Coordinates of C-alpha atoms in Angstrom, one line a residue:
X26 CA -78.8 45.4 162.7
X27 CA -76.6 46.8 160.1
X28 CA -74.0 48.4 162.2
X29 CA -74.0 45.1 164.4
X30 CA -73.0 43.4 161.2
X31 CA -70.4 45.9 159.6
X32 CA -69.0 46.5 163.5
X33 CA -69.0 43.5 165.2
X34 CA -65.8 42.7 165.3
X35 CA -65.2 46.0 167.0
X36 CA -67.8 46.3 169.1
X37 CA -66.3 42.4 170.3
X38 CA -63.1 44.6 171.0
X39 CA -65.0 46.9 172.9
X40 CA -67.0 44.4 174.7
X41 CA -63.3 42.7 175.9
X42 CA -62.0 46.0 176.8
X43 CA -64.3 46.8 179.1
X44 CA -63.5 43.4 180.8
X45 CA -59.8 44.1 180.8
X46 CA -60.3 47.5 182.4
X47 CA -62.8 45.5 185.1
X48 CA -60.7 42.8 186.3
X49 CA -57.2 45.7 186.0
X50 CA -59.3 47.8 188.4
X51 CA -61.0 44.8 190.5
X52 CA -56.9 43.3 191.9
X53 CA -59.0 40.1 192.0
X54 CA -56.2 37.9 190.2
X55 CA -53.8 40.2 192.2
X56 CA -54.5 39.7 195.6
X57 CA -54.1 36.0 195.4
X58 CA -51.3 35.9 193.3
X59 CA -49.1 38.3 195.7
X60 CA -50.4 35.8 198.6
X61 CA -49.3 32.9 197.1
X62 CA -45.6 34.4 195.5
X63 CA -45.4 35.8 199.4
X64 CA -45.9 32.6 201.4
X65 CA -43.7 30.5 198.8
X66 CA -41.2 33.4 199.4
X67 CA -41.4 32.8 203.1
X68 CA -41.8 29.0 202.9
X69 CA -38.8 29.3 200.8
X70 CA -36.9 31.3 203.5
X71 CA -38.0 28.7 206.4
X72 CA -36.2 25.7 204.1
X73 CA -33.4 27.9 203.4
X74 CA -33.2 28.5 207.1
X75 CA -33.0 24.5 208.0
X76 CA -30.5 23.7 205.3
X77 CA -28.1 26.2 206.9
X78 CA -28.7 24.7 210.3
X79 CA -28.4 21.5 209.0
X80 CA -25.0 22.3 207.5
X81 CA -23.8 24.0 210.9
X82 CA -25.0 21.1 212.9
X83 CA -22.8 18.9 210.5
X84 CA -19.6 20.6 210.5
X85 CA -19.9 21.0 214.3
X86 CA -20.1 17.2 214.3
X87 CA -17.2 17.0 212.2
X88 CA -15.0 18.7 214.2
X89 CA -16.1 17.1 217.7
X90 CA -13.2 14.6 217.9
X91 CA -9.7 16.5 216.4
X92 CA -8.1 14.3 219.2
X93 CA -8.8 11.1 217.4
X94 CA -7.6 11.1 214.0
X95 CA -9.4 7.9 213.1
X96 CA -12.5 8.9 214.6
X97 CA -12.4 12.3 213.0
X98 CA -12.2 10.6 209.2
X99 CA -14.7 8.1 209.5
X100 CA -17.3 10.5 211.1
X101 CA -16.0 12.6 207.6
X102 CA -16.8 9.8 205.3
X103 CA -20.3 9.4 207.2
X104 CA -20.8 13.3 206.8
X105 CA -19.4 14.8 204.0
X106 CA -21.6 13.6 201.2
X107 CA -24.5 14.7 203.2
X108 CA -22.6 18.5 203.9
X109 CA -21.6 18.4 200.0
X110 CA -25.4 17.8 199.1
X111 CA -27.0 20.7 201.7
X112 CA -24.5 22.8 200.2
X113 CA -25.4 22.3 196.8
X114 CA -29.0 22.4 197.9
X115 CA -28.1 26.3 199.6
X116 CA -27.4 27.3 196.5
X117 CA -30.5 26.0 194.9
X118 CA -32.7 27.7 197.5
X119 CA -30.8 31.0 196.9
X120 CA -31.6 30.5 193.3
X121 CA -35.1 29.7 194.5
X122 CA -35.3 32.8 196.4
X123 CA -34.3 35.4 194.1
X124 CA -36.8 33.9 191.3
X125 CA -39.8 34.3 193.8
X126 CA -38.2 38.2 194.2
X127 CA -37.9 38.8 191.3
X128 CA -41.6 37.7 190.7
X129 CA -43.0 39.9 193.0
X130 CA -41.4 43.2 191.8
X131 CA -43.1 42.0 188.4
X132 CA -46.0 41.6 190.3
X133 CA -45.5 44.9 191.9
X134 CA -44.9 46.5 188.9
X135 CA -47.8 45.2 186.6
X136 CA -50.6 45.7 189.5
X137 CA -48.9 48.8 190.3
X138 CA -52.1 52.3 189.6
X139 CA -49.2 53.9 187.2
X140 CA -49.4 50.6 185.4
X141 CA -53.1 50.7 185.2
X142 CA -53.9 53.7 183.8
X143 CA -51.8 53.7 181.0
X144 CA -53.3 50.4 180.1
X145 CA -56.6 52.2 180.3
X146 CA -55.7 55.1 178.3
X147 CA -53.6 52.4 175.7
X148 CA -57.3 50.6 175.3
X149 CA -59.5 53.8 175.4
X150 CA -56.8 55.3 172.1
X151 CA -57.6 51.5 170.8
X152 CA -60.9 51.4 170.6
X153 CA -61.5 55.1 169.2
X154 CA -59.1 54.2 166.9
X155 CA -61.2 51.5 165.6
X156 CA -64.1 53.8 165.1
X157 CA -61.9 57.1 163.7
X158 CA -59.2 56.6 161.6
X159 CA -56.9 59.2 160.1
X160 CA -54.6 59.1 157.0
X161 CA -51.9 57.0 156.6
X162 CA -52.0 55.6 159.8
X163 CA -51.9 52.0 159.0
X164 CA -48.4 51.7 160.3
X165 CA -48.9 53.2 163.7
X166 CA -52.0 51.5 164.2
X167 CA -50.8 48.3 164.0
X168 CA -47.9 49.0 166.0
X169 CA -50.0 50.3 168.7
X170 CA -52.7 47.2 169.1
X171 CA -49.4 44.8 169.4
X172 CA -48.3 47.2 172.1
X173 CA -51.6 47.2 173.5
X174 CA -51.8 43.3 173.4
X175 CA -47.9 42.6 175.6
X176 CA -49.7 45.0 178.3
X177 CA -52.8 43.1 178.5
X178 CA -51.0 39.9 178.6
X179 CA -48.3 40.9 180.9
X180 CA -51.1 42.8 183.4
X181 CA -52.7 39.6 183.8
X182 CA -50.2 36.7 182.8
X183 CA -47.5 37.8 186.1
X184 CA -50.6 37.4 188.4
X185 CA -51.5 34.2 187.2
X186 CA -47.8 32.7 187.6
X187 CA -48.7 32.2 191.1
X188 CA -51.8 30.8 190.8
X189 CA -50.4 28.3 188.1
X190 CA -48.0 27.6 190.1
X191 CA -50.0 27.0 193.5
X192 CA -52.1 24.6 191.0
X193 CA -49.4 22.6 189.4
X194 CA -47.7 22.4 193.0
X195 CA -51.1 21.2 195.1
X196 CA -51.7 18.9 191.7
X197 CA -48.7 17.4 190.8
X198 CA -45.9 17.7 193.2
X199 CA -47.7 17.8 196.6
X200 CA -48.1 14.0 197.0
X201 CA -45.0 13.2 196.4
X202 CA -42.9 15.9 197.3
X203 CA -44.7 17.8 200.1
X204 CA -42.2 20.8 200.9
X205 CA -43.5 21.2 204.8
X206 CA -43.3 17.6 205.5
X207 CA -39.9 17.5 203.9
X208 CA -38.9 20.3 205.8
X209 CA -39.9 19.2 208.6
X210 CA -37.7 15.8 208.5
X211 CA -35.0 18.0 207.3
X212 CA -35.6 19.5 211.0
X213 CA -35.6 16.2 212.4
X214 CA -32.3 15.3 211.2
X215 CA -30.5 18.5 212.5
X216 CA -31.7 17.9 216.0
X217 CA -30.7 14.3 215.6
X218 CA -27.3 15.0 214.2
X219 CA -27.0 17.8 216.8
X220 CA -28.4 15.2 219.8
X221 CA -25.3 12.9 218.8
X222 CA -22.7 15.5 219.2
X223 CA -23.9 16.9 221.9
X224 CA -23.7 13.5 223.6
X225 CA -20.1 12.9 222.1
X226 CA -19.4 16.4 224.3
X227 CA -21.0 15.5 227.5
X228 CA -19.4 12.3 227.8
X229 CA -16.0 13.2 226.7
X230 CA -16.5 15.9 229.8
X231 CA -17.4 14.0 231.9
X232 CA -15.0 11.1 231.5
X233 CA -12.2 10.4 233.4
X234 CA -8.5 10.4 232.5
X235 CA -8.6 6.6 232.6
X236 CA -11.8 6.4 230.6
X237 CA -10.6 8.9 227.9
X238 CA -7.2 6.8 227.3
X239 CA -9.2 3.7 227.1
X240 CA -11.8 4.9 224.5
X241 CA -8.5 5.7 222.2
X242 CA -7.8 2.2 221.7
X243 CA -11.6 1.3 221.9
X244 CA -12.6 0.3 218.4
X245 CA -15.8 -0.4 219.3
X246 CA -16.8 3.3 220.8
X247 CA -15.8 4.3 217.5
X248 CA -17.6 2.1 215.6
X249 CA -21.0 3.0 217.6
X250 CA -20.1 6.4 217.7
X251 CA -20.2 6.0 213.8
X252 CA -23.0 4.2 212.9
X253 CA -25.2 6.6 215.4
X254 CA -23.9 9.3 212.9
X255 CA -25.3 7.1 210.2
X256 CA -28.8 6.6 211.8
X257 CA -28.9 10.6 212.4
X258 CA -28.1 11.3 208.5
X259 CA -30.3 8.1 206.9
X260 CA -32.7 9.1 204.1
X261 CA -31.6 12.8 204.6
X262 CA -30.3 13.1 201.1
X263 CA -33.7 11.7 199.9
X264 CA -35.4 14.6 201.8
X265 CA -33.0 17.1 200.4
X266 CA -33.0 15.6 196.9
X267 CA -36.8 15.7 197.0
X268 CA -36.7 19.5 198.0
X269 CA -34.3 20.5 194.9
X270 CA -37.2 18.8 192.3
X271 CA -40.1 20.4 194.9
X272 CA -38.5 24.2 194.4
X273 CA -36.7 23.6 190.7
X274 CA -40.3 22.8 189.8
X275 CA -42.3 25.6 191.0
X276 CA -39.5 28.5 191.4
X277 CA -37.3 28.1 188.2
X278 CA -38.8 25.5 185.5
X279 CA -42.5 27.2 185.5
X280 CA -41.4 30.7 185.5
X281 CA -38.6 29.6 182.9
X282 CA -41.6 28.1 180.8
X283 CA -43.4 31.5 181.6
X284 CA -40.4 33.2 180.0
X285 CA -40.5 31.5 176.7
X286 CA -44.2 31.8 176.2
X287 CA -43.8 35.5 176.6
X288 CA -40.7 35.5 174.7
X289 CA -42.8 33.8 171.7
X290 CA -46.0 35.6 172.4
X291 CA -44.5 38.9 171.4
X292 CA -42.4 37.7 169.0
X293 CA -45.6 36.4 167.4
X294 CA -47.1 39.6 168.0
X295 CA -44.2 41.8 166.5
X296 CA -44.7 38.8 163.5
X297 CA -48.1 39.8 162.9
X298 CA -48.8 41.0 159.1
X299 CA -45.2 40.5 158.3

């Protein structure tokens, strides 16, 4: 009962090590986490994909009528904020992409057997330090548990970024901004916008010489021309607006917060007894 009393915080030590080197050894947190990072990787890749067709669709359109200068810079004005925006939006998805990369050669790297084993040999020295101590080691001692405490925290901490994220994503973003749905409508409006030109095509081909010189001075084939442009685009920049908070959420802004709680974790660590 006396050792129990004199040791206990040790043997607490002890008891949580053993813990660590279960769960390390287990991949239970790993397993999902590289699931999750891999299908927001891939879901990520699939939005990226329908931006870019979305953007070719829309510069086709653009250039479908070079014959008719009028016709060519109204269908501009109708397209070119919505080109400007799923350019923009590339870019955000390309930022989106390398941060869920990036997270899985952490993940990689922290889950990885090499990785392991010198976390169990860090909290086996640890723990028979805590028992046996030698002279003057004060200094190395210390230095060595806040060594030992960034690789616990980074061995589990990476694998949980993907399950925080999956949580805050299904619990706070989901209902409003639903990344498959919104993809989906982004798909819609490519095939719409696509639909139109394709129609503009057809019927310039199949017109006749007479019908081709008429619809130059035909304000109103422009004008319907026009507004079926319009209808093709509507609400796409809310779609593509409501993607850029969906992936700045979950790809950048949590593994940014991620960042600076490590950054002040072992800062705090590094802190410790100073």
């Amino acid at each position: 009962m006396q050792f129990l009393r004199t040791h206990w915080n040790k043997l607490l030590i002890l008891f949580l090590s053993i813990i660590i080197i279960f769960f390390a050894f287990s991949y239970t947190l790993d397993v999902k986490g590289k699931e999750l990072v891999d299908n927001s990787f891939k879901e990520a890749v699939i939005v990226f994909g329908s931006a870019k067709a979305l953007n070719a669709v829309i510069s086709l359109a653009q250039g479908t009528e070079l014959d008719l200068p009028f016709f060519t810079v109204a269908i501009g004005e109708v397209l070119d904020p919505v080109n400007d925006l799923v350019e923009q939006f590339s870019l955000v998805m390309l930022a989106s992409m390398v941060s869920l990369g990036i997270q899985k050669i952490m993940m990689n790297f922290v889950t990885n057997d090499i990785y392991n084993y010198i976390l169990f040999f860090t909290v086996i020295i640890l723990n028979l330090w805590m028992f046996y101590r030698f002279s003057k080691d004060e200094r190395f001692r210390t230095l060595f548990f806040k060594i030992s405490v960034i690789l616990i925290f980074l061995r589990f901490a990476v694998p949980l970024i993907g399950l925080v994220n999956e949580f805050a994503y299904n619990s706070f973003v989901k209902q409003d901004y639903n990344i498959s749905q919104l993809n989906e409508s982004i798909v819609k409006v490519k095939e719409d916008v696509n639909k139109v030109t394709k129609n503009t095509i057809e019927q310039k081909e199949n017109s006749s010489f007479f019908n081709k010189v008429a619809e130059k001075f035909d304000s109103d084939y422009y004008s319907k021309k026009v507004d079926e442009y319009k209808k093709a685009v509507d609400s796409s920049s809310e779609y593509i607006v409501a993607l850029i908070i969906a992936f700045v959420f979950q790809t950048i802004l949590l593994p940014l917060i991620f960042l600076f709680i490590l950054y002040h974790f072992v800062r705090g660590i590094f802190n410790l007894g100073k």
